[in-house]
Amino acid sequence: MTTKSRFGARGRRLLPWLAAGLLLAACSGPGADVPASSQTKAPVAAGRLESVAVVSHGTPGDAFWNVVKNGAEAAGRDLGVRVEYNSAGDPGEQAKLIDNAVAQGVGGLVVSMANPEALRPSVERAVAAGIPVVTINSGEAESAKVGAIGHVGQSERSAGEAAGRRLKDAGKSKMLCVIHEAGNVSAAERCGGAIQGFGNATTLQVDINNPTDAQARIKGALEADRSIDAVLTLNSQIAARAVSAAGESRSAATVATFDLNSDVVDAIRAGTLLFAVDQQQYEQGYLPVVMLQLYRTNLNTVGGGRPVQTGPAFVDSGNVDAVAELVAQGTR
């Protein structure tokens, strides 16, 4: 999409507070001193951002990534930038999508790096080709190392720790943390943080692409260890399976999750899910397009090597009704 002006009327109205919000969020990271090697560098000349490719590791139909896509496309409409979203759960396929975007001469690139090592060569080729990159969601620790100009997401270990503490404060004594994607660094960080915040815990590996088997595995774990009284899932789709598994196993375990969808909202309302950790992924789609626009047109960078934080926020029985309508419209 193109417009006669650089940003479009709505973009001009939005950009000042968006830029301010990005700056405030970036300043929320720990400490003020950033190593010189991680500081972002501006290009030698400003230009115009015509197009952005968003390449995520989401699986087709994943409600979480649909919201990210909605955010990116909304930013494109607001700023007069053509946005193309693609995803692949397989790291090799995701790398190919990045290579294709580079070959097509895209103006900016947004990438989630759940498997940093598999994506590193492709992202570095994009940077070498002069394409600014913003990483989102996963790969926070690797973002500056591969040459990205910024990262937008949730610090997963801190979010996991907060979730673990919340379950512990609810009086629970043993937690099962369910990992839904093997090799996903963010999932490992979430579980690691949750265990740190909670204490007595065990983990279970399931496959998000086989939800029936995932439910059976969770049920089996709850039947094998009746002392488990808390289940933390790291994905909204697996959360629904965990709620069903707890019921089938006649377990009294309390279930909580990361991320929102309509099933999670319904479960919180029904009292079968204690809370959801909301990383506000709409921002992970929207804000990188703003960052790339500012970089291309005004040589601005945001964060100075620190991530722009989009979470964690918590949705529970106290605020679920207010959030429910936003979930239904695809922005939460």
PDB file of N, CA and C in Angstrom, residues 2-97:
ATOM      1  N   THR A   2       0.510   2.245  -0.782  1.00  0.00           N
ATOM      2  CA  THR A   2       1.236   3.508  -0.780  1.00  0.00           C
ATOM      3  C   THR A   2       0.265   4.646  -0.567  1.00  0.00           C
ATOM      4  N   THR A   3       0.773   5.746  -0.083  1.00  0.00           N
ATOM      5  CA  THR A   3      -0.032   6.942   0.104  1.00  0.00           C
ATOM      6  C   THR A   3       0.721   8.121  -0.469  1.00  0.00           C
ATOM      7  N   LYS A   4       0.022   9.267  -0.614  1.00  0.00           N
ATOM      8  CA  LYS A   4       0.685  10.451  -1.152  1.00  0.00           C
ATOM      9  C   LYS A   4       1.663  11.032  -0.155  1.00  0.00           C
ATOM     10  N   SER A   5       1.399  10.869   1.133  1.00  0.00           N
ATOM     11  CA  SER A   5       2.310  11.382   2.149  1.00  0.00           C
ATOM     12  C   SER A   5       3.137  10.256   2.702  1.00  0.00           C
ATOM     13  N   ARG A   6       4.130  10.580   3.466  1.00  0.00           N
ATOM     14  CA  ARG A   6       5.036   9.552   3.978  1.00  0.00           C
ATOM     15  C   ARG A   6       4.336   8.619   4.937  1.00  0.00           C
ATOM     16  N   PHE A   7       3.540   9.146   5.827  1.00  0.00           N
ATOM     17  CA  PHE A   7       2.935   8.327   6.865  1.00  0.00           C
ATOM     18  C   PHE A   7       1.445   8.149   6.668  1.00  0.00           C
ATOM     19  N   GLY A   8       0.758   9.017   5.999  1.00  0.00           N
ATOM     20  CA  GLY A   8      -0.700   9.010   5.979  1.00  0.00           C
ATOM     21  C   GLY A   8      -1.205   9.841   7.146  1.00  0.00           C
ATOM     22  N   ALA A   9      -2.448  10.320   7.052  1.00  0.00           N
ATOM     23  CA  ALA A   9      -2.985  11.216   8.089  1.00  0.00           C
ATOM     24  C   ALA A   9      -3.016  10.548   9.437  1.00  0.00           C
ATOM     25  N   ARG A  10      -3.503   9.301   9.465  1.00  0.00           N
ATOM     26  CA  ARG A  10      -3.585   8.621  10.763  1.00  0.00           C
ATOM     27  C   ARG A  10      -2.206   8.345  11.324  1.00  0.00           C
ATOM     28  N   GLY A  11      -1.246   7.994  10.411  1.00  0.00           N
ATOM     29  CA  GLY A  11       0.110   7.741  10.872  1.00  0.00           C
ATOM     30  C   GLY A  11       0.732   8.954  11.512  1.00  0.00           C
ATOM     31  N   ARG A  12       0.466  10.139  10.921  1.00  0.00           N
ATOM     32  CA  ARG A  12       1.035  11.364  11.499  1.00  0.00           C
ATOM     33  C   ARG A  12       0.494  11.624  12.896  1.00  0.00           C
ATOM     34  N   ARG A  13      -0.781  11.261  13.098  1.00  0.00           N
ATOM     35  CA  ARG A  13      -1.351  11.456  14.433  1.00  0.00           C
ATOM     36  C   ARG A  13      -0.787  10.446  15.428  1.00  0.00           C
ATOM     37  N   LEU A  14      -0.536   9.235  14.957  1.00  0.00           N
ATOM     38  CA  LEU A  14      -0.109   8.171  15.872  1.00  0.00           C
ATOM     39  C   LEU A  14       1.369   8.225  16.202  1.00  0.00           C
ATOM     40  N   LEU A  15       2.176   8.656  15.232  1.00  0.00           N
ATOM     41  CA  LEU A  15       3.617   8.481  15.368  1.00  0.00           C
ATOM     42  C   LEU A  15       4.234   9.137  16.589  1.00  0.00           C
ATOM     43  N   PRO A  16       3.841  10.382  16.963  1.00  0.00           N
ATOM     44  CA  PRO A  16       4.507  10.981  18.133  1.00  0.00           C
ATOM     45  C   PRO A  16       4.325  10.181  19.404  1.00  0.00           C
ATOM     46  N   TRP A  17       3.073   9.721  19.707  1.00  0.00           N
ATOM     47  CA  TRP A  17       2.916   8.976  20.967  1.00  0.00           C
ATOM     48  C   TRP A  17       3.455   7.571  20.854  1.00  0.00           C
ATOM     49  N   LEU A  18       3.456   7.011  19.639  1.00  0.00           N
ATOM     50  CA  LEU A  18       4.051   5.689  19.481  1.00  0.00           C
ATOM     51  C   LEU A  18       5.553   5.752  19.730  1.00  0.00           C
ATOM     52  N   ALA A  19       6.187   6.753  19.167  1.00  0.00           N
ATOM     53  CA  ALA A  19       7.631   6.890  19.360  1.00  0.00           C
ATOM     54  C   ALA A  19       7.959   7.103  20.825  1.00  0.00           C
ATOM     55  N   ALA A  20       7.151   7.913  21.502  1.00  0.00           N
ATOM     56  CA  ALA A  20       7.387   8.151  22.930  1.00  0.00           C
ATOM     57  C   ALA A  20       7.187   6.875  23.725  1.00  0.00           C
ATOM     58  N   GLY A  21       6.170   6.116  23.362  1.00  0.00           N
ATOM     59  CA  GLY A  21       5.910   4.877  24.079  1.00  0.00           C
ATOM     60  C   GLY A  21       7.024   3.871  23.893  1.00  0.00           C
ATOM     61  N   LEU A  22       7.552   3.801  22.675  1.00  0.00           N
ATOM     62  CA  LEU A  22       8.671   2.909  22.413  1.00  0.00           C
ATOM     63  C   LEU A  22       9.872   3.285  23.257  1.00  0.00           C
ATOM     64  N   LEU A  23      10.141   4.579  23.331  1.00  0.00           N
ATOM     65  CA  LEU A  23      11.302   5.027  24.096  1.00  0.00           C
ATOM     66  C   LEU A  23      11.151   4.710  25.564  1.00  0.00           C
ATOM     67  N   LEU A  24       9.969   4.960  26.118  1.00  0.00           N
ATOM     68  CA  LEU A  24       9.742   4.659  27.532  1.00  0.00           C
ATOM     69  C   LEU A  24       9.867   3.181  27.802  1.00  0.00           C
ATOM     70  N   ALA A  25       9.313   2.361  26.891  1.00  0.00           N
ATOM     71  CA  ALA A  25       9.393   0.913  27.094  1.00  0.00           C
ATOM     72  C   ALA A  25      10.824   0.445  27.045  1.00  0.00           C
ATOM     73  N   ALA A  26      11.593   0.982  26.098  1.00  0.00           N
ATOM     74  CA  ALA A  26      12.975   0.548  25.964  1.00  0.00           C
ATOM     75  C   ALA A  26      13.794   0.910  27.181  1.00  0.00           C
ATOM     76  N   CYS A  27      13.452   2.002  27.827  1.00  0.00           N
ATOM     77  CA  CYS A  27      14.214   2.433  28.994  1.00  0.00           C
ATOM     78  C   CYS A  27      13.886   1.622  30.235  1.00  0.00           C
ATOM     79  N   SER A  28      12.957   0.685  30.123  1.00  0.00           N
ATOM     80  CA  SER A  28      12.555  -0.079  31.299  1.00  0.00           C
ATOM     81  C   SER A  28      13.457  -1.269  31.564  1.00  0.00           C
ATOM     82  N   GLY A  29      14.436  -1.524  30.669  1.00  0.00           N
ATOM     83  CA  GLY A  29      15.320  -2.653  30.875  1.00  0.00           C
ATOM     84  C   GLY A  29      16.252  -2.420  32.040  1.00  0.00           C
ATOM     85  N   PRO A  30      16.904  -3.498  32.524  1.00  0.00           N
ATOM     86  CA  PRO A  30      17.792  -3.370  33.675  1.00  0.00           C
ATOM     87  C   PRO A  30      19.057  -2.609  33.346  1.00  0.00           C
ATOM     88  N   GLY A  31      19.309  -1.570  34.094  1.00  0.00           N
ATOM     89  CA  GLY A  31      20.566  -0.857  33.943  1.00  0.00           C
ATOM     90  C   GLY A  31      20.550   0.142  32.810  1.00  0.00           C
ATOM     91  N   ALA A  32      21.467   1.053  32.824  1.00  0.00           N
ATOM     92  CA  ALA A  32      21.530   2.078  31.790  1.00  0.00           C
ATOM     93  C   ALA A  32      22.723   1.907  30.876  1.00  0.00           C
ATOM     94  N   ASP A  33      23.760   1.170  31.322  1.00  0.00           N
ATOM     95  CA  ASP A  33      24.983   1.031  30.548  1.00  0.00           C
ATOM     96  C   ASP A  33      24.841  -0.130  29.581  1.00  0.00           C
ATOM     97  N   VAL A  34      25.059   0.125  28.311  1.00  0.00           N
ATOM     98  CA  VAL A  34      24.961  -0.906  27.286  1.00  0.00           C
ATOM     99  C   VAL A  34      26.324  -1.082  26.643  1.00  0.00           C
ATOM    100  N   PRO A  35      26.814  -2.317  26.514  1.00  0.00           N
ATOM    101  CA  PRO A  35      28.105  -2.538  25.871  1.00  0.00           C
ATOM    102  C   PRO A  35      28.128  -1.939  24.471  1.00  0.00           C
ATOM    103  N   ALA A  36      29.285  -1.391  24.094  1.00  0.00           N
ATOM    104  CA  ALA A  36      29.394  -0.751  22.783  1.00  0.00           C
ATOM    105  C   ALA A  36      29.044  -1.712  21.659  1.00  0.00           C
ATOM    106  N   SER A  37      29.386  -3.000  21.814  1.00  0.00           N
ATOM    107  CA  SER A  37      29.133  -3.984  20.770  1.00  0.00           C
ATOM    108  C   SER A  37      27.662  -4.199  20.517  1.00  0.00           C
ATOM    109  N   SER A  38      26.789  -3.848  21.482  1.00  0.00           N
ATOM    110  CA  SER A  38      25.364  -4.096  21.322  1.00  0.00           C
ATOM    111  C   SER A  38      24.589  -2.842  20.938  1.00  0.00           C
ATOM    112  N   GLN A  39      25.274  -1.704  20.794  1.00  0.00           N
ATOM    113  CA  GLN A  39      24.589  -0.477  20.425  1.00  0.00           C
ATOM    114  C   GLN A  39      24.278  -0.490  18.932  1.00  0.00           C
ATOM    115  N   THR A  40      23.082  -0.049  18.565  1.00  0.00           N
ATOM    116  CA  THR A  40      22.693  -0.055  17.171  1.00  0.00           C
ATOM    117  C   THR A  40      23.328   1.108  16.424  1.00  0.00           C
ATOM    118  N   LYS A  41      23.525   0.922  15.131  1.00  0.00           N
ATOM    119  CA  LYS A  41      24.159   1.946  14.308  1.00  0.00           C
ATOM    120  C   LYS A  41      23.188   2.391  13.216  1.00  0.00           C
ATOM    121  N   ALA A  42      23.151   3.678  12.952  1.00  0.00           N
ATOM    122  CA  ALA A  42      22.269   4.213  11.927  1.00  0.00           C
ATOM    123  C   ALA A  42      22.903   4.059  10.550  1.00  0.00           C
ATOM    124  N   PRO A  43      22.087   3.990   9.487  1.00  0.00           N
ATOM    125  CA  PRO A  43      22.641   3.916   8.137  1.00  0.00           C
ATOM    126  C   PRO A  43      23.214   5.262   7.725  1.00  0.00           C
ATOM    127  N   VAL A  44      23.889   5.274   6.571  1.00  0.00           N
ATOM    128  CA  VAL A  44      24.543   6.510   6.142  1.00  0.00           C
ATOM    129  C   VAL A  44      23.565   7.492   5.516  1.00  0.00           C
ATOM    130  N   ALA A  45      22.395   7.028   5.072  1.00  0.00           N
ATOM    131  CA  ALA A  45      21.450   7.937   4.438  1.00  0.00           C
ATOM    132  C   ALA A  45      20.025   7.477   4.691  1.00  0.00           C
ATOM    133  N   ALA A  46      19.149   8.456   4.830  1.00  0.00           N
ATOM    134  CA  ALA A  46      17.745   8.132   5.034  1.00  0.00           C
ATOM    135  C   ALA A  46      17.071   7.860   3.699  1.00  0.00           C
ATOM    136  N   GLY A  47      15.965   7.129   3.755  1.00  0.00           N
ATOM    137  CA  GLY A  47      15.218   6.826   2.542  1.00  0.00           C
ATOM    138  C   GLY A  47      13.744   6.707   2.853  1.00  0.00           C
ATOM    139  N   ARG A  48      13.048   5.884   2.090  1.00  0.00           N
ATOM    140  CA  ARG A  48      11.623   5.667   2.285  1.00  0.00           C
ATOM    141  C   ARG A  48      11.380   4.182   2.487  1.00  0.00           C
ATOM    142  N   LEU A  49      10.534   3.842   3.436  1.00  0.00           N
ATOM    143  CA  LEU A  49      10.184   2.444   3.674  1.00  0.00           C
ATOM    144  C   LEU A  49       8.962   2.104   2.831  1.00  0.00           C
ATOM    145  N   GLU A  50       9.151   1.232   1.849  1.00  0.00           N
ATOM    146  CA  GLU A  50       8.053   0.841   0.977  1.00  0.00           C
ATOM    147  C   GLU A  50       7.382  -0.447   1.432  1.00  0.00           C
ATOM    148  N   SER A  51       8.201  -1.395   1.930  1.00  0.00           N
ATOM    149  CA  SER A  51       7.660  -2.722   2.240  1.00  0.00           C
ATOM    150  C   SER A  51       8.361  -3.340   3.436  1.00  0.00           C
ATOM    151  N   VAL A  52       7.626  -4.187   4.139  1.00  0.00           N
ATOM    152  CA  VAL A  52       8.157  -4.933   5.281  1.00  0.00           C
ATOM    153  C   VAL A  52       7.711  -6.384   5.163  1.00  0.00           C
ATOM    154  N   ALA A  53       8.654  -7.287   5.354  1.00  0.00           N
ATOM    155  CA  ALA A  53       8.335  -8.711   5.422  1.00  0.00           C
ATOM    156  C   ALA A  53       8.385  -9.144   6.883  1.00  0.00           C
ATOM    157  N   VAL A  54       7.320  -9.763   7.360  1.00  0.00           N
ATOM    158  CA  VAL A  54       7.274 -10.327   8.708  1.00  0.00           C
ATOM    159  C   VAL A  54       7.344 -11.846   8.557  1.00  0.00           C
ATOM    160  N   VAL A  55       8.354 -12.447   9.176  1.00  0.00           N
ATOM    161  CA  VAL A  55       8.546 -13.895   9.059  1.00  0.00           C
ATOM    162  C   VAL A  55       8.618 -14.480  10.467  1.00  0.00           C
ATOM    163  N   SER A  56       7.584 -15.201  10.857  1.00  0.00           N
ATOM    164  CA  SER A  56       7.526 -15.748  12.209  1.00  0.00           C
ATOM    165  C   SER A  56       7.662 -17.264  12.200  1.00  0.00           C
ATOM    166  N   HIS A  57       7.821 -17.827  13.400  1.00  0.00           N
ATOM    167  CA  HIS A  57       7.895 -19.281  13.531  1.00  0.00           C
ATOM    168  C   HIS A  57       6.533 -19.870  13.900  1.00  0.00           C
ATOM    169  N   GLY A  58       5.477 -19.085  13.780  1.00  0.00           N
ATOM    170  CA  GLY A  58       4.147 -19.564  14.124  1.00  0.00           C
ATOM    171  C   GLY A  58       3.663 -20.650  13.179  1.00  0.00           C
ATOM    172  N   THR A  59       2.823 -21.536  13.702  1.00  0.00           N
ATOM    173  CA  THR A  59       2.214 -22.569  12.868  1.00  0.00           C
ATOM    174  C   THR A  59       0.929 -22.013  12.262  1.00  0.00           C
ATOM    175  N   PRO A  60       0.537 -22.476  11.080  1.00  0.00           N
ATOM    176  CA  PRO A  60      -0.674 -21.960  10.426  1.00  0.00           C
ATOM    177  C   PRO A  60      -1.901 -22.081  11.332  1.00  0.00           C
ATOM    178  N   GLY A  61      -2.667 -20.999  11.419  1.00  0.00           N
ATOM    179  CA  GLY A  61      -3.884 -21.017  12.215  1.00  0.00           C
ATOM    180  C   GLY A  61      -3.689 -20.754  13.689  1.00  0.00           C
ATOM    181  N   ASP A  62      -2.460 -20.564  14.127  1.00  0.00           N
ATOM    182  CA  ASP A  62      -2.189 -20.292  15.540  1.00  0.00           C
ATOM    183  C   ASP A  62      -2.795 -18.939  15.913  1.00  0.00           C
ATOM    184  N   ALA A  63      -3.702 -18.941  16.887  1.00  0.00           N
ATOM    185  CA  ALA A  63      -4.412 -17.717  17.267  1.00  0.00           C
ATOM    186  C   ALA A  63      -3.450 -16.633  17.741  1.00  0.00           C
ATOM    187  N   PHE A  64      -2.395 -17.026  18.428  1.00  0.00           N
ATOM    188  CA  PHE A  64      -1.409 -16.048  18.912  1.00  0.00           C
ATOM    189  C   PHE A  64      -0.806 -15.277  17.747  1.00  0.00           C
ATOM    190  N   TRP A  65      -0.333 -15.994  16.741  1.00  0.00           N
ATOM    191  CA  TRP A  65       0.363 -15.350  15.637  1.00  0.00           C
ATOM    192  C   TRP A  65      -0.587 -14.616  14.705  1.00  0.00           C
ATOM    193  N   ASN A  66      -1.840 -15.015  14.698  1.00  0.00           N
ATOM    194  CA  ASN A  66      -2.825 -14.240  13.937  1.00  0.00           C
ATOM    195  C   ASN A  66      -2.936 -12.822  14.475  1.00  0.00           C
ATOM    196  N   VAL A  67      -2.812 -12.669  15.800  1.00  0.00           N
ATOM    197  CA  VAL A  67      -2.876 -11.336  16.414  1.00  0.00           C
ATOM    198  C   VAL A  67      -1.625 -10.529  16.050  1.00  0.00           C
ATOM    199  N   VAL A  68      -0.465 -11.180  16.037  1.00  0.00           N
ATOM    200  CA  VAL A  68       0.768 -10.506  15.601  1.00  0.00           C
ATOM    201  C   VAL A  68       0.597 -10.008  14.168  1.00  0.00           C
ATOM    202  N   LYS A  69       0.069 -10.873  13.318  1.00  0.00           N
ATOM    203  CA  LYS A  69      -0.171 -10.515  11.919  1.00  0.00           C
ATOM    204  C   LYS A  69      -1.121  -9.317  11.828  1.00  0.00           C
ATOM    205  N   ASN A  70      -2.187  -9.351  12.622  1.00  0.00           N
ATOM    206  CA  ASN A  70      -3.139  -8.233  12.616  1.00  0.00           C
ATOM    207  C   ASN A  70      -2.459  -6.921  12.983  1.00  0.00           C
ATOM    208  N   GLY A  71      -1.570  -6.971  13.976  1.00  0.00           N
ATOM    209  CA  GLY A  71      -0.859  -5.768  14.395  1.00  0.00           C
ATOM    210  C   GLY A  71       0.048  -5.230  13.310  1.00  0.00           C
ATOM    211  N   ALA A  72       0.790  -6.129  12.656  1.00  0.00           N
ATOM    212  CA  ALA A  72       1.707  -5.698  11.595  1.00  0.00           C
ATOM    213  C   ALA A  72       0.940  -5.095  10.423  1.00  0.00           C
ATOM    214  N   GLU A  73      -0.158  -5.729  10.039  1.00  0.00           N
ATOM    215  CA  GLU A  73      -0.931  -5.230   8.905  1.00  0.00           C
ATOM    216  C   GLU A  73      -1.617  -3.908   9.237  1.00  0.00           C
ATOM    217  N   ALA A  74      -2.040  -3.741  10.485  1.00  0.00           N
ATOM    218  CA  ALA A  74      -2.633  -2.466  10.896  1.00  0.00           C
ATOM    219  C   ALA A  74      -1.599  -1.349  10.825  1.00  0.00           C
ATOM    220  N   ALA A  75      -0.374  -1.625  11.261  1.00  0.00           N
ATOM    221  CA  ALA A  75       0.687  -0.620  11.182  1.00  0.00           C
ATOM    222  C   ALA A  75       0.977  -0.257   9.728  1.00  0.00           C
ATOM    223  N   GLY A  76       0.963  -1.266   8.867  1.00  0.00           N
ATOM    224  CA  GLY A  76       1.184  -0.997   7.449  1.00  0.00           C
ATOM    225  C   GLY A  76       0.128  -0.071   6.874  1.00  0.00           C
ATOM    226  N   ARG A  77      -1.128  -0.310   7.249  1.00  0.00           N
ATOM    227  CA  ARG A  77      -2.204   0.559   6.766  1.00  0.00           C
ATOM    228  C   ARG A  77      -2.048   1.978   7.303  1.00  0.00           C
ATOM    229  N   ASP A  78      -1.720   2.082   8.589  1.00  0.00           N
ATOM    230  CA  ASP A  78      -1.596   3.401   9.215  1.00  0.00           C
ATOM    231  C   ASP A  78      -0.437   4.206   8.645  1.00  0.00           C
ATOM    232  N   LEU A  79       0.646   3.537   8.266  1.00  0.00           N
ATOM    233  CA  LEU A  79       1.861   4.241   7.843  1.00  0.00           C
ATOM    234  C   LEU A  79       2.077   4.217   6.335  1.00  0.00           C
ATOM    235  N   GLY A  80       1.175   3.571   5.607  1.00  0.00           N
ATOM    236  CA  GLY A  80       1.335   3.521   4.159  1.00  0.00           C
ATOM    237  C   GLY A  80       2.484   2.651   3.717  1.00  0.00           C
ATOM    238  N   VAL A  81       2.682   1.509   4.416  1.00  0.00           N
ATOM    239  CA  VAL A  81       3.762   0.575   4.115  1.00  0.00           C
ATOM    240  C   VAL A  81       3.147  -0.769   3.741  1.00  0.00           C
ATOM    241  N   ARG A  82       3.637  -1.379   2.696  1.00  0.00           N
ATOM    242  CA  ARG A  82       3.171  -2.708   2.301  1.00  0.00           C
ATOM    243  C   ARG A  82       3.772  -3.753   3.237  1.00  0.00           C
ATOM    244  N   VAL A  83       2.931  -4.527   3.894  1.00  0.00           N
ATOM    245  CA  VAL A  83       3.382  -5.545   4.840  1.00  0.00           C
ATOM    246  C   VAL A  83       2.955  -6.920   4.347  1.00  0.00           C
ATOM    247  N   GLU A  84       3.908  -7.832   4.288  1.00  0.00           N
ATOM    248  CA  GLU A  84       3.616  -9.218   3.910  1.00  0.00           C
ATOM    249  C   GLU A  84       4.016 -10.135   5.057  1.00  0.00           C
ATOM    250  N   TYR A  85       3.070 -10.933   5.525  1.00  0.00           N
ATOM    251  CA  TYR A  85       3.315 -11.834   6.648  1.00  0.00           C
ATOM    252  C   TYR A  85       3.415 -13.269   6.152  1.00  0.00           C
ATOM    253  N   ASN A  86       4.461 -13.967   6.603  1.00  0.00           N
ATOM    254  CA  ASN A  86       4.624 -15.403   6.325  1.00  0.00           C
ATOM    255  C   ASN A  86       5.129 -16.081   7.586  1.00  0.00           C
ATOM    256  N   SER A  87       4.870 -17.379   7.698  1.00  0.00           N
ATOM    257  CA  SER A  87       5.331 -18.109   8.880  1.00  0.00           C
ATOM    258  C   SER A  87       5.632 -19.554   8.526  1.00  0.00           C
ATOM    259  N   ALA A  88       6.485 -20.153   9.332  1.00  0.00           N
ATOM    260  CA  ALA A  88       6.816 -21.571   9.193  1.00  0.00           C
ATOM    261  C   ALA A  88       7.306 -22.077  10.540  1.00  0.00           C
ATOM    262  N   GLY A  89       6.720 -23.162  11.022  1.00  0.00           N
ATOM    263  CA  GLY A  89       7.147 -23.728  12.294  1.00  0.00           C
ATOM    264  C   GLY A  89       8.502 -24.407  12.221  1.00  0.00           C
ATOM    265  N   ASP A  90       8.886 -24.859  11.034  1.00  0.00           N
ATOM    266  CA  ASP A  90      10.180 -25.504  10.843  1.00  0.00           C
ATOM    267  C   ASP A  90      11.255 -24.438  10.634  1.00  0.00           C
ATOM    268  N   PRO A  91      12.352 -24.465  11.442  1.00  0.00           N
ATOM    269  CA  PRO A  91      13.373 -23.418  11.327  1.00  0.00           C
ATOM    270  C   PRO A  91      13.996 -23.319   9.940  1.00  0.00           C
ATOM    271  N   GLY A  92      14.181 -24.454   9.281  1.00  0.00           N
ATOM    272  CA  GLY A  92      14.751 -24.434   7.936  1.00  0.00           C
ATOM    273  C   GLY A  92      13.846 -23.729   6.950  1.00  0.00           C
ATOM    274  N   GLU A  93      12.548 -23.994   7.058  1.00  0.00           N
ATOM    275  CA  GLU A  93      11.586 -23.330   6.178  1.00  0.00           C
ATOM    276  C   GLU A  93      11.491 -21.841   6.489  1.00  0.00           C
ATOM    277  N   GLN A  94      11.577 -21.505   7.770  1.00  0.00           N
ATOM    278  CA  GLN A  94      11.545 -20.088   8.140  1.00  0.00           C
ATOM    279  C   GLN A  94      12.755 -19.362   7.559  1.00  0.00           C
ATOM    280  N   ALA A  95      13.922 -19.998   7.600  1.00  0.00           N
ATOM    281  CA  ALA A  95      15.131 -19.397   7.029  1.00  0.00           C
ATOM    282  C   ALA A  95      14.961 -19.151   5.528  1.00  0.00           C
ATOM    283  N   LYS A  96      14.305 -20.088   4.841  1.00  0.00           N
ATOM    284  CA  LYS A  96      14.064 -19.910   3.400  1.00  0.00           C
ATOM    285  C   LYS A  96      13.150 -18.713   3.132  1.00  0.00           C
ATOM    286  N   LEU A  97      12.149 -18.533   3.997  1.00  0.00           N
ATOM    287  CA  LEU A  97      11.262 -17.381   3.835  1.00  0.00           C
ATOM    288  C   LEU A  97      12.030 -16.071   3.994  1.00  0.00           C
TER     289      LEU A  97
END
